[in-house]
PDB file of C-alpha atoms in Angstrom:
ATOM      1  CA  MET P   1      -8.092  38.849 -29.079  1.00 77.00           C
ATOM      2  CA  SER P   2      -9.062  38.985 -25.413  1.00 91.00           C
ATOM      3  CA  LYS P   3      -9.432  36.056 -23.073  1.00 92.00           C
ATOM      4  CA  THR P   4     -11.488  35.373 -19.984  1.00 93.00           C
ATOM      5  CA  ILE P   5     -10.202  33.260 -17.120  1.00 94.00           C
ATOM      6  CA  THR P   6     -12.800  30.697 -16.056  1.00 92.00           C
ATOM      7  CA  ASN P   7     -12.797  28.681 -12.834  1.00 93.00           C
ATOM      8  CA  LEU P   8     -13.554  25.084 -13.812  1.00 90.00           C
ATOM      9  CA  THR P   9     -13.849  24.007 -10.172  1.00 92.00           C
ATOM     10  CA  LEU P  10     -16.824  26.255  -9.393  1.00 94.00           C
ATOM     11  CA  PRO P  11     -19.466  24.108 -11.158  1.00 92.00           C
ATOM     12  CA  VAL P  12     -18.142  21.000  -9.397  1.00 90.00           C
ATOM     13  CA  VAL P  13     -18.316  22.664  -5.980  1.00 94.00           C
ATOM     14  CA  THR P  14     -21.798  24.005  -6.735  1.00 95.00           C
ATOM     15  CA  GLU P  15     -22.951  20.501  -7.689  1.00 92.00           C
ATOM     16  CA  VAL P  16     -21.531  18.959  -4.502  1.00 94.00           C
ATOM     17  CA  VAL P  17     -23.052  21.734  -2.342  1.00 97.00           C
ATOM     18  CA  GLU P  18     -26.485  21.088  -3.866  1.00 96.00           C
ATOM     19  CA  THR P  19     -26.163  17.340  -3.294  1.00 95.00           C
ATOM     20  CA  VAL P  20     -25.007  17.686   0.314  1.00 97.00           C
ATOM     21  CA  LEU P  21     -27.609  20.328   1.219  1.00 97.00           C
ATOM     22  CA  GLU P  22     -30.357  17.948   0.058  1.00 97.00           C
ATOM     23  CA  LEU P  23     -29.309  15.683   2.953  1.00 97.00           C
ATOM     24  CA  TYR P  24     -29.953  18.450   5.498  1.00 96.00           C
ATOM     25  CA  PRO P  25     -33.386  19.314   6.897  1.00 95.00           C
ATOM     26  CA  ASP P  26     -35.365  21.958   5.037  1.00 94.00           C
ATOM     27  CA  HIS P  27     -35.566  24.068   8.181  1.00 92.00           C
ATOM     28  CA  PRO P  28     -33.309  25.791   8.891  1.00 93.00           C
ATOM     29  CA  TYR P  29     -30.438  24.647   6.631  1.00 94.00           C
ATOM     30  CA  GLN P  30     -31.999  24.501   3.167  1.00 94.00           C
ATOM     31  CA  GLN P  31     -34.000  27.660   3.832  1.00 94.00           C
ATOM     32  CA  ALA P  32     -30.925  29.516   5.095  1.00 95.00           C
ATOM     33  CA  PHE P  33     -28.717  28.490   2.179  1.00 96.00           C
ATOM     34  CA  ALA P  34     -31.441  29.375  -0.315  1.00 96.00           C
ATOM     35  CA  SER P  35     -30.232  32.933   0.333  1.00 95.00           C
ATOM     36  CA  PRO P  36     -27.803  33.885  -2.463  1.00 96.00           C
ATOM     37  CA  ASP P  37     -25.584  35.728   0.044  1.00 96.00           C
ATOM     38  CA  LEU P  38     -25.163  32.722   2.336  1.00 97.00           C
ATOM     39  CA  ARG P  39     -24.776  30.361  -0.619  1.00 97.00           C
ATOM     40  CA  ASP P  40     -22.006  32.595  -2.017  1.00 98.00           C
ATOM     41  CA  LYS P  41     -20.268  32.690   1.388  1.00 98.00           C
ATOM     42  CA  LEU P  42     -20.416  28.906   1.557  1.00 98.00           C
ATOM     43  CA  ILE P  43     -19.025  28.437  -1.948  1.00 98.00           C
ATOM     44  CA  ALA P  44     -16.251  30.995  -1.324  1.00 98.00           C
ATOM     45  CA  HIS P  45     -15.370  29.204   1.933  1.00 98.00           C
ATOM     46  CA  ILE P  46     -15.075  25.889   0.083  1.00 98.00           C
ATOM     47  CA  LEU P  47     -13.172  27.237  -2.937  1.00 97.00           C
ATOM     48  CA  SER P  48     -10.581  28.826  -0.649  1.00 97.00           C
ATOM     49  CA  ARG P  49      -9.807  25.403   0.833  1.00 97.00           C
ATOM     50  CA  ILE P  50      -9.397  23.229  -2.266  1.00 94.00           C
ATOM     51  CA  PRO P  51      -7.181  23.278  -5.353  1.00 91.00           C
ATOM     52  CA  ASN P  52      -8.910  25.110  -8.200  1.00 93.00           C
ATOM     53  CA  GLN P  53      -8.539  24.549 -11.933  1.00 91.00           C
ATOM     54  CA  TYR P  54      -8.738  27.448 -14.379  1.00 92.00           C
ATOM     55  CA  THR P  55      -8.695  27.893 -18.124  1.00 91.00           C
ATOM     56  CA  ALA P  56      -8.396  30.878 -20.440  1.00 91.00           C
ATOM     57  CA  ILE P  57     -11.179  31.161 -23.004  1.00 88.00           C
ATOM     58  CA  ASP P  58     -11.134  33.315 -26.130  1.00 88.00           C
ATOM     59  CA  ASN P  59     -13.978  35.818 -25.904  1.00 85.00           C
ATOM     60  CA  ASP P  60     -14.409  35.848 -29.691  1.00 78.00           C
ATOM     61  CA  ASP P  61     -14.587  32.087 -30.193  1.00 65.00           C
ATOM     62  CA  ASP P  62     -17.703  30.283 -28.952  1.00 58.00           C
ATOM     63  CA  ASP P  63     -16.141  26.897 -29.833  1.00 56.00           C
ATOM     64  CA  SER P  64     -13.305  27.397 -27.346  1.00 51.00           C
ATOM     65  CA  MET P  65     -15.643  26.965 -24.364  1.00 52.00           C
ATOM     66  CA  PRO P  66     -14.420  23.846 -22.573  1.00 55.00           C
ATOM     67  CA  SER P  67     -16.870  21.246 -21.477  1.00 55.00           C
ATOM     68  CA  GLN P  68     -17.553  21.824 -17.812  1.00 52.00           C
ATOM     69  CA  LEU P  69     -15.971  19.474 -15.363  1.00 55.00           C
ATOM     70  CA  SER P  70     -18.339  17.322 -13.406  1.00 55.00           C
ATOM     71  CA  SER P  71     -17.779  15.804 -10.011  1.00 54.00           C
ATOM     72  CA  SER P  72     -17.068  12.495 -11.762  1.00 57.00           C
ATOM     73  CA  THR P  73     -13.992  14.095 -13.401  1.00 62.00           C
ATOM     74  CA  TYR P  74     -12.357  14.457 -10.009  1.00 70.00           C
ATOM     75  CA  GLY P  75     -10.749  11.474  -8.344  1.00 78.00           C
ATOM     76  CA  SER P  76     -12.719   9.840  -5.566  1.00 82.00           C
ATOM     77  CA  GLU P  77     -10.214  11.014  -2.941  1.00 83.00           C
ATOM     78  CA  LEU P  78     -10.512  14.664  -4.009  1.00 84.00           C
ATOM     79  CA  LYS P  79     -14.289  14.373  -4.279  1.00 85.00           C
ATOM     80  CA  LEU P  80     -14.452  13.031  -0.701  1.00 90.00           C
ATOM     81  CA  GLN P  81     -12.233  15.899   0.398  1.00 92.00           C
ATOM     82  CA  ILE P  82     -14.585  18.405  -1.279  1.00 94.00           C
ATOM     83  CA  GLU P  83     -17.617  16.766   0.362  1.00 96.00           C
ATOM     84  CA  SER P  84     -15.923  16.904   3.765  1.00 97.00           C
ATOM     85  CA  ILE P  85     -15.112  20.579   3.270  1.00 98.00           C
ATOM     86  CA  VAL P  86     -18.730  21.212   2.218  1.00 98.00           C
ATOM     87  CA  TYR P  87     -20.008  19.655   5.468  1.00 98.00           C
ATOM     88  CA  ASP P  88     -17.523  21.703   7.503  1.00 98.00           C
ATOM     89  CA  GLY P  89     -18.344  24.815   5.476  1.00 98.00           C
ATOM     90  CA  ILE P  90     -22.072  24.448   6.069  1.00 98.00           C
ATOM     91  CA  GLN P  91     -21.494  24.338   9.826  1.00 97.00           C
ATOM     92  CA  HIS P  92     -18.965  27.194   9.730  1.00 98.00           C
ATOM     93  CA  VAL P  93     -21.109  29.554   7.636  1.00 98.00           C
ATOM     94  CA  PHE P  94     -24.283  28.582   9.506  1.00 97.00           C
ATOM     95  CA  THR P  95     -22.670  29.283  12.891  1.00 97.00           C
ATOM     96  CA  ALA P  96     -20.964  32.492  11.747  1.00 97.00           C
ATOM     97  CA  ASN P  97     -24.287  33.824  10.437  1.00 96.00           C
ATOM     98  CA  ALA P  98     -26.593  32.457  13.143  1.00 94.00           C
ATOM     99  CA  GLU P  99     -27.937  35.882  14.107  1.00 94.00           C
ATOM    100  CA  TRP P 100     -28.780  36.774  10.496  1.00 92.00           C
ATOM    101  CA  ILE P 101     -30.408  33.366  10.007  1.00 92.00           C
ATOM    102  CA  SER P 102     -32.517  33.765  13.150  1.00 91.00           C
ATOM    103  CA  HIS P 103     -33.922  37.021  11.735  1.00 89.00           C
ATOM    104  CA  HIS P 104     -34.431  35.880   8.133  1.00 85.00           C
ATOM    105  CA  VAL P 105     -35.454  32.229   8.385  1.00 86.00           C
ATOM    106  CA  PRO P 106     -38.856  31.956  10.054  1.00 79.00           C
ATOM    107  CA  GLU P 107     -39.352  29.477  12.863  1.00 78.00           C
ATOM    108  CA  SER P 108     -40.756  26.149  11.829  1.00 69.00           C
ATOM    109  CA  VAL P 109     -44.302  25.758  13.137  1.00 60.00           C
ATOM    110  CA  THR P 110     -46.185  22.495  12.945  1.00 60.00           C
ATOM    111  CA  ALA P 111     -49.913  22.974  12.418  1.00 58.00           C
ATOM    112  CA  GLY P 112     -52.014  21.946  15.361  1.00 58.00           C
ATOM    113  CA  THR P 113     -49.284  22.028  17.989  1.00 58.00           C
ATOM    114  CA  ASP P 114     -49.791  25.618  19.142  1.00 58.00           C
ATOM    115  CA  PRO P 115     -52.900  26.520  21.126  1.00 61.00           C
ATOM    116  CA  SER P 116     -55.394  28.706  19.361  1.00 59.00           C
ATOM    117  CA  HIS P 117     -55.709  32.275  20.577  1.00 61.00           C
ATOM    118  CA  TRP P 118     -59.005  32.803  18.762  1.00 63.00           C
ATOM    119  CA  PHE P 119     -61.136  32.026  21.776  1.00 63.00           C
ATOM    120  CA  GLY P 120     -59.258  34.048  24.354  1.00 57.00           C
TER     121      GLY P 120
END
């Protein structure tokens, strides 16, 4: 019988990242972190800075799948620590990847603010 090691902290971090990113402006933060590569870098940055919980799950037994932890399972102090690390992580990953972001996230243009070039 083989087992798979599952990180129970990952869904909690993912949930907190989603919640915190909703507080940031769409451009450029939400657009930048919509990229799976940047999102993965952010999550890896956060997971490397907090205690993680793991479990071993039997591959043959579907009933052995533990219920996923939610952010409410964590104590308020640890949840605040995770949120703080998410904020720091967003700034760290955003700054470290600023050049990539400038090439892949289009500039925000508000309609009507740029002069028209149609008439010369």
